[in-house]
Coordinates of C-alpha atoms in Angstrom, one line a residue:
X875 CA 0.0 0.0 0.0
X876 CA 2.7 2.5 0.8
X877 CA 4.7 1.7 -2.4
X878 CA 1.3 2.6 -4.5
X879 CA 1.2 5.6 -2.3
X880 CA 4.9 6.5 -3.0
X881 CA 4.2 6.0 -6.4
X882 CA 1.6 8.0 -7.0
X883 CA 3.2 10.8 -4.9
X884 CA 5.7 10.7 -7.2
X885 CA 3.6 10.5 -10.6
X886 CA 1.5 13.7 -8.8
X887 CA 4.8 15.5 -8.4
X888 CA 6.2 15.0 -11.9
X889 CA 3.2 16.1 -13.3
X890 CA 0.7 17.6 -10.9
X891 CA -2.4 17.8 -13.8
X892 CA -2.4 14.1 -13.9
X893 CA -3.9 14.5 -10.3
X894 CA -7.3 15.8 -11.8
X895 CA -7.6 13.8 -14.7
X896 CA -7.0 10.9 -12.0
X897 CA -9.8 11.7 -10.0
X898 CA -11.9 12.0 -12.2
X899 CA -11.4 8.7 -13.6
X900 CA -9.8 6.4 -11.0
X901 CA -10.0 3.5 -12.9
X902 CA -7.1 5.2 -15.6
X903 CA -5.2 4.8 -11.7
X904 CA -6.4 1.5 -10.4
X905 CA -8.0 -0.6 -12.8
X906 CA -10.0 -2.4 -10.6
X907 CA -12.2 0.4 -9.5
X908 CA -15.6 0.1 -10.8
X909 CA -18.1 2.9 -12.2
X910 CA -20.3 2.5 -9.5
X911 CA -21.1 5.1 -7.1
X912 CA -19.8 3.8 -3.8
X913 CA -16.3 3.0 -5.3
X914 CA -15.8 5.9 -7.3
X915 CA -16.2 7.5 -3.9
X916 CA -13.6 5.4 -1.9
X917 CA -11.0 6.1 -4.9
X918 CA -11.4 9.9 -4.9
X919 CA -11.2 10.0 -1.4
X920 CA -8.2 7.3 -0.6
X921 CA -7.2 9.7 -3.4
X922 CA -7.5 13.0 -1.4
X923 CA -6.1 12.2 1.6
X924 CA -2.8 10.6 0.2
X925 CA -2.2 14.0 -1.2
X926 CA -0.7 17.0 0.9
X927 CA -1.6 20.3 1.3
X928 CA 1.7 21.2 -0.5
X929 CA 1.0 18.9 -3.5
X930 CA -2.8 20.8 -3.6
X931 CA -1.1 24.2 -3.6
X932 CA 1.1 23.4 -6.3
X933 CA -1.8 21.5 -8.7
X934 CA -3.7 24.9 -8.0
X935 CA -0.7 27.3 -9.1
X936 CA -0.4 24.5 -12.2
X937 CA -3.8 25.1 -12.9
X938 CA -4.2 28.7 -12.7
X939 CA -1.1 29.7 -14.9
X940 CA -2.1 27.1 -17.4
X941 CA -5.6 29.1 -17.6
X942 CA -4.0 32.4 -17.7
X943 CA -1.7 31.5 -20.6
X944 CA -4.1 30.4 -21.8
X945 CA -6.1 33.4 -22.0
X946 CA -2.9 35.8 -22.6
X947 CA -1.9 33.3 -25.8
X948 CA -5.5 34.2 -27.3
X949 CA -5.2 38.5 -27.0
X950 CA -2.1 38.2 -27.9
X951 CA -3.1 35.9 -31.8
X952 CA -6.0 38.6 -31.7
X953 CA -3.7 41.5 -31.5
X954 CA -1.8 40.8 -34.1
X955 CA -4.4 39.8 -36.1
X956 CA -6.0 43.6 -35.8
X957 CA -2.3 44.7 -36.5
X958 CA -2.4 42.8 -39.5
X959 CA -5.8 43.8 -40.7
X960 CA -4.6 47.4 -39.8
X961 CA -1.3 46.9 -41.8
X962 CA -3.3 45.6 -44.7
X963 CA -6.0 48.3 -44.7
X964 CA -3.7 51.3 -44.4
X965 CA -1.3 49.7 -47.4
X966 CA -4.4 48.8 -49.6
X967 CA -5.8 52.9 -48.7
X968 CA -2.6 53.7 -50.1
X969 CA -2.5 51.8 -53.3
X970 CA -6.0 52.9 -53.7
X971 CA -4.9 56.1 -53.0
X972 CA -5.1 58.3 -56.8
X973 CA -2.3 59.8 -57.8
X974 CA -2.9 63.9 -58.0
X975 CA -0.8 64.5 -61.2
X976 CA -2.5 62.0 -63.1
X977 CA -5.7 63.0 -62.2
X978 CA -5.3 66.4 -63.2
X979 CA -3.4 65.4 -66.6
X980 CA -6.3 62.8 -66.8
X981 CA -9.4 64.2 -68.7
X982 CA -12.8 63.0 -67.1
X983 CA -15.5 62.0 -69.3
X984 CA -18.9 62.6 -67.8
X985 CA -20.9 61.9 -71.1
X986 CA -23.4 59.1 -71.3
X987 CA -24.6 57.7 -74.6
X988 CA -28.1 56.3 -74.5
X989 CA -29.4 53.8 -76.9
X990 CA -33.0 54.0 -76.2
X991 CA -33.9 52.1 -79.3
X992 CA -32.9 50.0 -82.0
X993 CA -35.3 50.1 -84.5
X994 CA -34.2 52.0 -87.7
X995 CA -35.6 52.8 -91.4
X996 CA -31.6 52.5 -92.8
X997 CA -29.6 49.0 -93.3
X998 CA -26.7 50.0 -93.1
X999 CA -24.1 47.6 -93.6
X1000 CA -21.8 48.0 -90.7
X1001 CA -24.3 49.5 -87.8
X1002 CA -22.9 48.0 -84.5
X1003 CA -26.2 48.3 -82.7
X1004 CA -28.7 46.4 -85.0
X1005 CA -32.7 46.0 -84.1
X1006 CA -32.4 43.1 -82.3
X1007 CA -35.6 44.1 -80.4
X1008 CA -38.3 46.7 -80.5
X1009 CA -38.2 47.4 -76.8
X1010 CA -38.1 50.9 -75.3
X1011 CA -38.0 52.1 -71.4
X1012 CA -41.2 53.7 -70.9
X1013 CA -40.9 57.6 -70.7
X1014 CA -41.4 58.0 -66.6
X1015 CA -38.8 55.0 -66.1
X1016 CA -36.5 56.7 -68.7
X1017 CA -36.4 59.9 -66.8
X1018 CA -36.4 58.2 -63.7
X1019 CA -32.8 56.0 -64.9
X1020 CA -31.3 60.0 -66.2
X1021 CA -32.3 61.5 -62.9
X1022 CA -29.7 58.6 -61.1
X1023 CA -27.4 59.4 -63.9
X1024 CA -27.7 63.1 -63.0
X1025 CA -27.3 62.9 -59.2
X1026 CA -24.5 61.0 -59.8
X1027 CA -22.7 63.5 -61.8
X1028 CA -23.5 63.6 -65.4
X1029 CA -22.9 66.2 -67.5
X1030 CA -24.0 65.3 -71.3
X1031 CA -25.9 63.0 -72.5
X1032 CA -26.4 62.3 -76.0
X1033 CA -29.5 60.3 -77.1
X1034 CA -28.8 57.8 -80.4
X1035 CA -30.2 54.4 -81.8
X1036 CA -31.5 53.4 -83.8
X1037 CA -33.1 56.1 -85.6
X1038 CA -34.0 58.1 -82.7
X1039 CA -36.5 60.0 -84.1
X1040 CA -38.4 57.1 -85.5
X1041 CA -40.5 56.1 -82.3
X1042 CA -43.4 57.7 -81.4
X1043 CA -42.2 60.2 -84.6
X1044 CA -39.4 62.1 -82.2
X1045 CA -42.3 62.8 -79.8
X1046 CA -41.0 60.8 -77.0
X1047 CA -37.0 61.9 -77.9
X1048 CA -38.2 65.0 -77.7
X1049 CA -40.0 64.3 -73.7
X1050 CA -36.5 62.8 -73.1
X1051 CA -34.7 66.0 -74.3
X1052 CA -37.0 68.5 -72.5
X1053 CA -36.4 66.5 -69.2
X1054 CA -33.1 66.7 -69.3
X1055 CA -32.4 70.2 -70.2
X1056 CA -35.3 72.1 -68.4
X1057 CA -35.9 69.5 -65.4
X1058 CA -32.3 68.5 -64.8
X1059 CA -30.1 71.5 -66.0
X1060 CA -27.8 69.3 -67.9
X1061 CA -25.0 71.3 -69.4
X1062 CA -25.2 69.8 -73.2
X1063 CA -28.0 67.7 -74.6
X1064 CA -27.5 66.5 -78.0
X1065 CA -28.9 63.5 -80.6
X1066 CA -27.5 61.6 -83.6
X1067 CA -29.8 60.6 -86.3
X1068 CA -29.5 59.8 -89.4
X1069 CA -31.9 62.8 -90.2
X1070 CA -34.6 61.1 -92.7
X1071 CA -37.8 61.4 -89.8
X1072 CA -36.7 65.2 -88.9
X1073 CA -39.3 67.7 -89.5
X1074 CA -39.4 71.2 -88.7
X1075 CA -42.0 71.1 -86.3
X1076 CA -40.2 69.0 -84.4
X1077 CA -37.5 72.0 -84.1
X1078 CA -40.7 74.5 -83.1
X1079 CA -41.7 72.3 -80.3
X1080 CA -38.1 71.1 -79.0
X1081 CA -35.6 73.3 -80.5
X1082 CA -35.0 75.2 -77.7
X1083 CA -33.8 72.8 -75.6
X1084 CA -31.6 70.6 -77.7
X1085 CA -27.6 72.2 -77.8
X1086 CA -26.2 69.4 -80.6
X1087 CA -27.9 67.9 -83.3
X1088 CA -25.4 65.5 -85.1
X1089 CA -26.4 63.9 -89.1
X1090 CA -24.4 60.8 -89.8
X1091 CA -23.4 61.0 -93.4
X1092 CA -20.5 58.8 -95.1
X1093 CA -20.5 59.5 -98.5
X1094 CA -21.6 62.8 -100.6
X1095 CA -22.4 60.6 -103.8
X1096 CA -25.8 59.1 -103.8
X1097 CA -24.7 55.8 -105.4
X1098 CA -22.3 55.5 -102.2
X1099 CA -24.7 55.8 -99.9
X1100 CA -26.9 53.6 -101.1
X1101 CA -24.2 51.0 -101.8
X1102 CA -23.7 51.6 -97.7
X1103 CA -27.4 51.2 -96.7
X1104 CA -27.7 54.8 -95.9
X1105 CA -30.9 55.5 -97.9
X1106 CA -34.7 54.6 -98.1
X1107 CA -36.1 54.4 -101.3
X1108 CA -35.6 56.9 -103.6
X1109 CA -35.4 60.0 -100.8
X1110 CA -31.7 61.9 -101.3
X1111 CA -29.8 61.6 -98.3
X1112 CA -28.3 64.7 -99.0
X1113 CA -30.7 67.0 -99.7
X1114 CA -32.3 65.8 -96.1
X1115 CA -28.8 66.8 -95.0
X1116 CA -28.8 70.0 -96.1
X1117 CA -32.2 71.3 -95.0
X1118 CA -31.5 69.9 -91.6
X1119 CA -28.1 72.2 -91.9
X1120 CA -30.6 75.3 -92.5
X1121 CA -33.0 74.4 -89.5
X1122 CA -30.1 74.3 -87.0
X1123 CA -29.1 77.6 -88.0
X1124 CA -32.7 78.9 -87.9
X1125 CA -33.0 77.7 -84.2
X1126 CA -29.6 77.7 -82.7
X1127 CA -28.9 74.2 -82.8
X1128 CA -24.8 73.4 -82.9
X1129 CA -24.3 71.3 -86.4
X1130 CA -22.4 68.2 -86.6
X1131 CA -21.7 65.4 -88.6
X1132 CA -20.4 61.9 -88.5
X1133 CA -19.3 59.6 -90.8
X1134 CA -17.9 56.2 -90.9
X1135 CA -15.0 55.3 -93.1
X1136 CA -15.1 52.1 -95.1
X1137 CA -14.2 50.3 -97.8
X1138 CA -17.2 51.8 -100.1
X1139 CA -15.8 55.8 -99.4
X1140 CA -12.2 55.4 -98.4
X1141 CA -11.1 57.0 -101.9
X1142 CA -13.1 59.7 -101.6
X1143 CA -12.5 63.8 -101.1
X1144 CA -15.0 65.5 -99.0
X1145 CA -13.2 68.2 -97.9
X1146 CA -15.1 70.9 -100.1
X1147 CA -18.3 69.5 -98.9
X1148 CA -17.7 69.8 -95.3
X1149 CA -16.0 73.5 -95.8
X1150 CA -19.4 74.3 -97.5
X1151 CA -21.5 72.9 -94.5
X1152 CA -19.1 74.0 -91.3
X1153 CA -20.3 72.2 -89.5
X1154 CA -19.2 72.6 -85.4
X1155 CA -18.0 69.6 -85.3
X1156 CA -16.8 66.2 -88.3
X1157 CA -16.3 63.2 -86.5
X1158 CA -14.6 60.3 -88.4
X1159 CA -14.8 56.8 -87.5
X1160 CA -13.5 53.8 -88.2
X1161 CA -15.5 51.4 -89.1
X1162 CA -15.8 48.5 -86.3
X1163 CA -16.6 44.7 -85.6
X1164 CA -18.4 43.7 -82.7
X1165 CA -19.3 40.8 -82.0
X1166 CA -22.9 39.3 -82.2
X1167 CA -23.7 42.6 -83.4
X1168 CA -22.5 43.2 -87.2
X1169 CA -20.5 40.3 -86.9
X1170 CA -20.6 36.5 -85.8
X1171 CA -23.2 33.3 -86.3
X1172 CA -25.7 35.4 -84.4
X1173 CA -24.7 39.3 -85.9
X1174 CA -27.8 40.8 -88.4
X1175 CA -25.2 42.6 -90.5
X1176 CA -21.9 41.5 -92.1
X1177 CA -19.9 44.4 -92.0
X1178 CA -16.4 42.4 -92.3
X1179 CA -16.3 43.7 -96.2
X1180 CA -16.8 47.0 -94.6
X1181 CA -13.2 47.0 -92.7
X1182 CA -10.4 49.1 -93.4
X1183 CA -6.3 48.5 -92.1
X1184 CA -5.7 51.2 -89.8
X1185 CA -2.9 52.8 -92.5
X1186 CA -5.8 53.3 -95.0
X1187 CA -7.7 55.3 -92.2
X1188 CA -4.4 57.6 -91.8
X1189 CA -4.6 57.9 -95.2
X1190 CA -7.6 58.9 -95.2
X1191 CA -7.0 61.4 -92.4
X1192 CA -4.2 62.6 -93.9
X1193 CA -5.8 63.6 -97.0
X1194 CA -8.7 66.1 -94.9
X1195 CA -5.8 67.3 -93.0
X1196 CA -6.9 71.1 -93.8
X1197 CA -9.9 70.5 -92.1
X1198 CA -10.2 72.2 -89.1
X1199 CA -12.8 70.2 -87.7
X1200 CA -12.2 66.6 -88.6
X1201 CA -11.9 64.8 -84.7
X1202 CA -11.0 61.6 -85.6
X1203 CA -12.0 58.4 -83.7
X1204 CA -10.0 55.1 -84.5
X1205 CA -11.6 51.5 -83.5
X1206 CA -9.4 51.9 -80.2
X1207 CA -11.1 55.2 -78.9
X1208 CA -14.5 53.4 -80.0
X1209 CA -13.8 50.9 -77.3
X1210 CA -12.3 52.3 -74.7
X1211 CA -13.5 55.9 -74.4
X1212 CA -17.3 55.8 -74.6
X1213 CA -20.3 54.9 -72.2
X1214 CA -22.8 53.3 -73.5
X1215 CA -26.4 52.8 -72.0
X1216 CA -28.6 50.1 -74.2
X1217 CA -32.4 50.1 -74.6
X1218 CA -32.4 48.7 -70.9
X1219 CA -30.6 51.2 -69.5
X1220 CA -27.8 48.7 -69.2
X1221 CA -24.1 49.6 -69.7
X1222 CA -22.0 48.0 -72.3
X1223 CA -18.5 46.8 -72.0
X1224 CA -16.9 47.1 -75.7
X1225 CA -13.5 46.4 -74.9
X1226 CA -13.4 42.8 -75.8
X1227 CA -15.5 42.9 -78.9
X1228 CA -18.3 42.7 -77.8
X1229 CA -21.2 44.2 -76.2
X1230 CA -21.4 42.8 -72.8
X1231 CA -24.1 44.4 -70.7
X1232 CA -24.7 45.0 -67.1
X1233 CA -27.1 45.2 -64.5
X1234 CA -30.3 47.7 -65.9
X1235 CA -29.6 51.3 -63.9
X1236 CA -33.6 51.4 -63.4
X1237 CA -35.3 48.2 -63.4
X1238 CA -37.5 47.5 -66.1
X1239 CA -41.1 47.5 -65.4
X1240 CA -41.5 44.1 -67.1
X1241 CA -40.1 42.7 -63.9
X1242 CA -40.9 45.0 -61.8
X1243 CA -44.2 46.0 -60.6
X1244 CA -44.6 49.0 -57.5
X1245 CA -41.0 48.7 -56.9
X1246 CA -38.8 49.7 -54.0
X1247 CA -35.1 49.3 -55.4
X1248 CA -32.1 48.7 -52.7
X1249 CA -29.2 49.8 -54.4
X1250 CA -25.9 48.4 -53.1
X1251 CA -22.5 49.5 -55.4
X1252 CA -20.2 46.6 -56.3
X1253 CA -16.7 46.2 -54.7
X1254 CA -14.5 48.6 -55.2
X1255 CA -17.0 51.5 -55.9
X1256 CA -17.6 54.6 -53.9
X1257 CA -20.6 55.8 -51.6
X1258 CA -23.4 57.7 -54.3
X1259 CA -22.9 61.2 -53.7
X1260 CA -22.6 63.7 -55.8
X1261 CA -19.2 63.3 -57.8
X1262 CA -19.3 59.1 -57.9
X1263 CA -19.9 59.3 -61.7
X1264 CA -16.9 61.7 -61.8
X1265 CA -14.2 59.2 -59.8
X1266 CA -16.0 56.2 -61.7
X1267 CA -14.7 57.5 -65.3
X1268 CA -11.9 59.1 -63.6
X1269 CA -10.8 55.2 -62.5
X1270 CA -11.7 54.1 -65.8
X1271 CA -9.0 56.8 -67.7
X1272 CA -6.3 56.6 -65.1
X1273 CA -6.0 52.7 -64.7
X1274 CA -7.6 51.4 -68.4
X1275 CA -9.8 49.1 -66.5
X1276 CA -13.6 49.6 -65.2
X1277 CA -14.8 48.1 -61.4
X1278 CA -17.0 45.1 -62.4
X1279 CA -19.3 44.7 -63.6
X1280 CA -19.1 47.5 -66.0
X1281 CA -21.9 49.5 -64.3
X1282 CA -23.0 52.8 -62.3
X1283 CA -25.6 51.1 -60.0
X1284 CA -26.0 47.1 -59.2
X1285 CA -29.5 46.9 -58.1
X1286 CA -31.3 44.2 -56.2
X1287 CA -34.9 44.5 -57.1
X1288 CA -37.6 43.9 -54.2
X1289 CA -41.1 43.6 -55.4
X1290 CA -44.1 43.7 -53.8
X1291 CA -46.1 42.1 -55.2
X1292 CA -45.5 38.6 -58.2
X1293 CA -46.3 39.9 -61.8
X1294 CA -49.7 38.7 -63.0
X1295 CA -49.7 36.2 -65.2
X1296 CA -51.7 37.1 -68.6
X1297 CA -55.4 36.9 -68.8
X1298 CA -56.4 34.8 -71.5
X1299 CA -60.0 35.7 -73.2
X1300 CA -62.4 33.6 -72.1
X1301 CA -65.0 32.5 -74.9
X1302 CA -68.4 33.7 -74.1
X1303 CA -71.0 31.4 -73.6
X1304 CA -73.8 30.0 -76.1
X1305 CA -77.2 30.6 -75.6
X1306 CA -78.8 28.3 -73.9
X1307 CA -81.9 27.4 -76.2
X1308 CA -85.5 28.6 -74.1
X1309 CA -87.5 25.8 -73.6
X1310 CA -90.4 24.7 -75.7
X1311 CA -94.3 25.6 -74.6
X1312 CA -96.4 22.5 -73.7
X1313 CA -99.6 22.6 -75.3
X1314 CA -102.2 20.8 -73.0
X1315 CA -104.8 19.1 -74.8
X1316 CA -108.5 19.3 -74.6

């Protein structure tokens, strides 16, 4: 009995934790203790009193500086945890941090391009943004998508297609043009068309508050344009062209023209027609490929007979050198340097050939019925005040590369209420045929 004593004296004193896991199992100690009651008992307390007080003050010393390093190893992994985090945070504000000089050497585009419509009364053989569908954002949710747009720091916003003046015969581009420069104060409002549905009573009613009305014209030869697709019927593109120039002049509407170079006009001089028309602006582009638009399995338009080598645009540049108000625009710029909206109010990323769209900047009502939007910005993106729009395109010109997805507002739409499902007619019901008198006999 006395050497089991010793021993275990001596087990307790090598390690004095072995105590408590001992009596709290005294069968790991004596293997023929049982789990009953009554012996577990007996062992704890044969146990106990084999122990000294000297032992007991050392197990509870043992125990309580295990506890507290313990407790002093965890602040200490969660401190430098929050140091790291701290580290990481300062050095990713100051990589995110813009550089001064290159934003002011950096010019800040704050013009949006809207695409309200696709529909158009020209084929022309190398549009990039071909009538896939006839859908258009009603009026209210328009104005409701360029109010965003506004708040968020937009400056101009130019309204194309399409043929925008086709729908609604300009009636609703005109709404659209009205909102924005009597409702929202926009700086510069302006329109590409192809000028063929422009009547001068359109000018009467919304002259006043349109500041750029640009004509797209490739080719001053008639045969040309046809060859292009830039004509309907046997209407003259040009005389169009030149009526429009007068109406601009009668109501104070800047006059601008663009044309796309191809393979159909690339030989040709149009430097004395331009000087005759001085216009404000001549914007030359290149013509341009994209994807699943005007070219591809699923494109409506082959435009790849169209393209021209970037030397015969030079060329071609270099030949209307002397005039003063050729801005030209090579397939690069094309990609890189605009914002595009689409019918849905969604943006479109054009830098991989391709139009790849983004989250709609107001929901559509098609999928939305009384609806309360909760807007939340992607990673990366700033709080919406008043200059996000600004430090958006800003990021976009200083670094090359846009947050994604490629959009001003990622909105999770809430509804409150499903969409109905479509009534079907029901057929109205036959007659029921009126019953027959009964004649009673004599």
């Amino acid at each position: 009995m006395f050497v089991n004593r010793d021993r275990r004296r001596a087990q307790l004193t090598a390690s004095p934790h072995r105590y408590l896991r001992c009596a709290l199992q005294p069968s790991a100690l004596n293997p023929r203790c049982t789990r009953s009651s009554r012996s577990y008992t007996r062992a704890l307390n044969m146990q106990l009193s084999s122990v000294s007080p000297k032992l007991l003050l050392q197990l509870c010393i043992s125990t309580i500086h295990c506890i507290f390093a313990r407790f002093f190893s965890k602040v200490c992994s969660w401190t430098a945890g929050a140091r790291r985090g701290s580290a990481s945070a300062v050095s990713a504000a100051a990589d995110s941090k813009p550089n001064r000089s290159e934003d002011q050497d950096a010019t800040t585009p704050t013009s949006v391009n809207y695409h309200f419509t696709r529909k158009c009364n020209y084929k022309c053989g190398f549009c990039f943004h071909t009538a896939k569908t006839s859908f258009v954002l009603p009026l209210e949710e328009a104005k409701r998508g360029l109010k965003l747009l506004k708040d968020s720091g937009m400056e101009k916003i130019n309204f194309s297609g399409g043929e925008p003046f086709l729908h609604e015969k300009g009636d609703f581009l005109g709404k659209m043009v009205q909102f924005c420069k009597q409702d929202l104060q926009l700086p510069s409002v302006s329109i590409v068309s192809n000028g063929s549905m422009i009547k001068e009573k359109w000018f009467q009613k919304y002259g006043d508050y349109l500041d750029i009305l640009a004509i797209s014209c490739d080719s001053f030869d008639e045969d040309t344009n046809q060859l292009i697709g830039r004509a309907q019927g046997k209407k003259s593109h040009l005389d169009n062209l030149y009526k429009i120039r007068t109406w601009c002049q009668q109501y104070k509407v800047a006059f601008k023209i663009n044309s796309v170079i191809n393979t159909f006009n690339i030989e040709e001089d149009m430097t004395e027609q331009i000087v005759e028309l001085n216009p404000v602006r001549w914007k030359v582009f290149q013509c341009l490929l994209i994807d699943g638009e005007n070219a591809g399995e699923a494109a409506l338009r082959e435009a790849e007979r169209f393209v021209i080598s970037d030397q015969q645009f030079q060329e071609f540049l270099d030949r209307h050198s002397g005039v003063s108000c050729l801005v030209p625009e090579s397939n690069e710029k094309m990609r890189n340097s605009y914002l595009i909206l689409d019918e849905y109010m969604r943006f479109l990323d054009c830098r991989e050939g391709r139009k790849d769209p983004s989250k709609s900047l107001p929901e559509p009502l098609s999928n939305c019925f009384s609806p309360s939007p909760r807007m939340r910005f992607p990673t990366g993106l700033p709080a919406p005040d008043q200059g996000f729009l600004r430090r958006f395109l800003d990021h976009l010109v200083t670094t090359g590369t846009a947050p994604a997805p490629l959009s001003l507002l990622d909105i999770d739409l809430r509804t409150t209420r499903p969409p109905s499902r479509p009534q079907t007619p029901r057929p109205c019901p036959r007659p029921r045929p009126r019953p027959r008198p009964r004649h009673v006999q004599p």
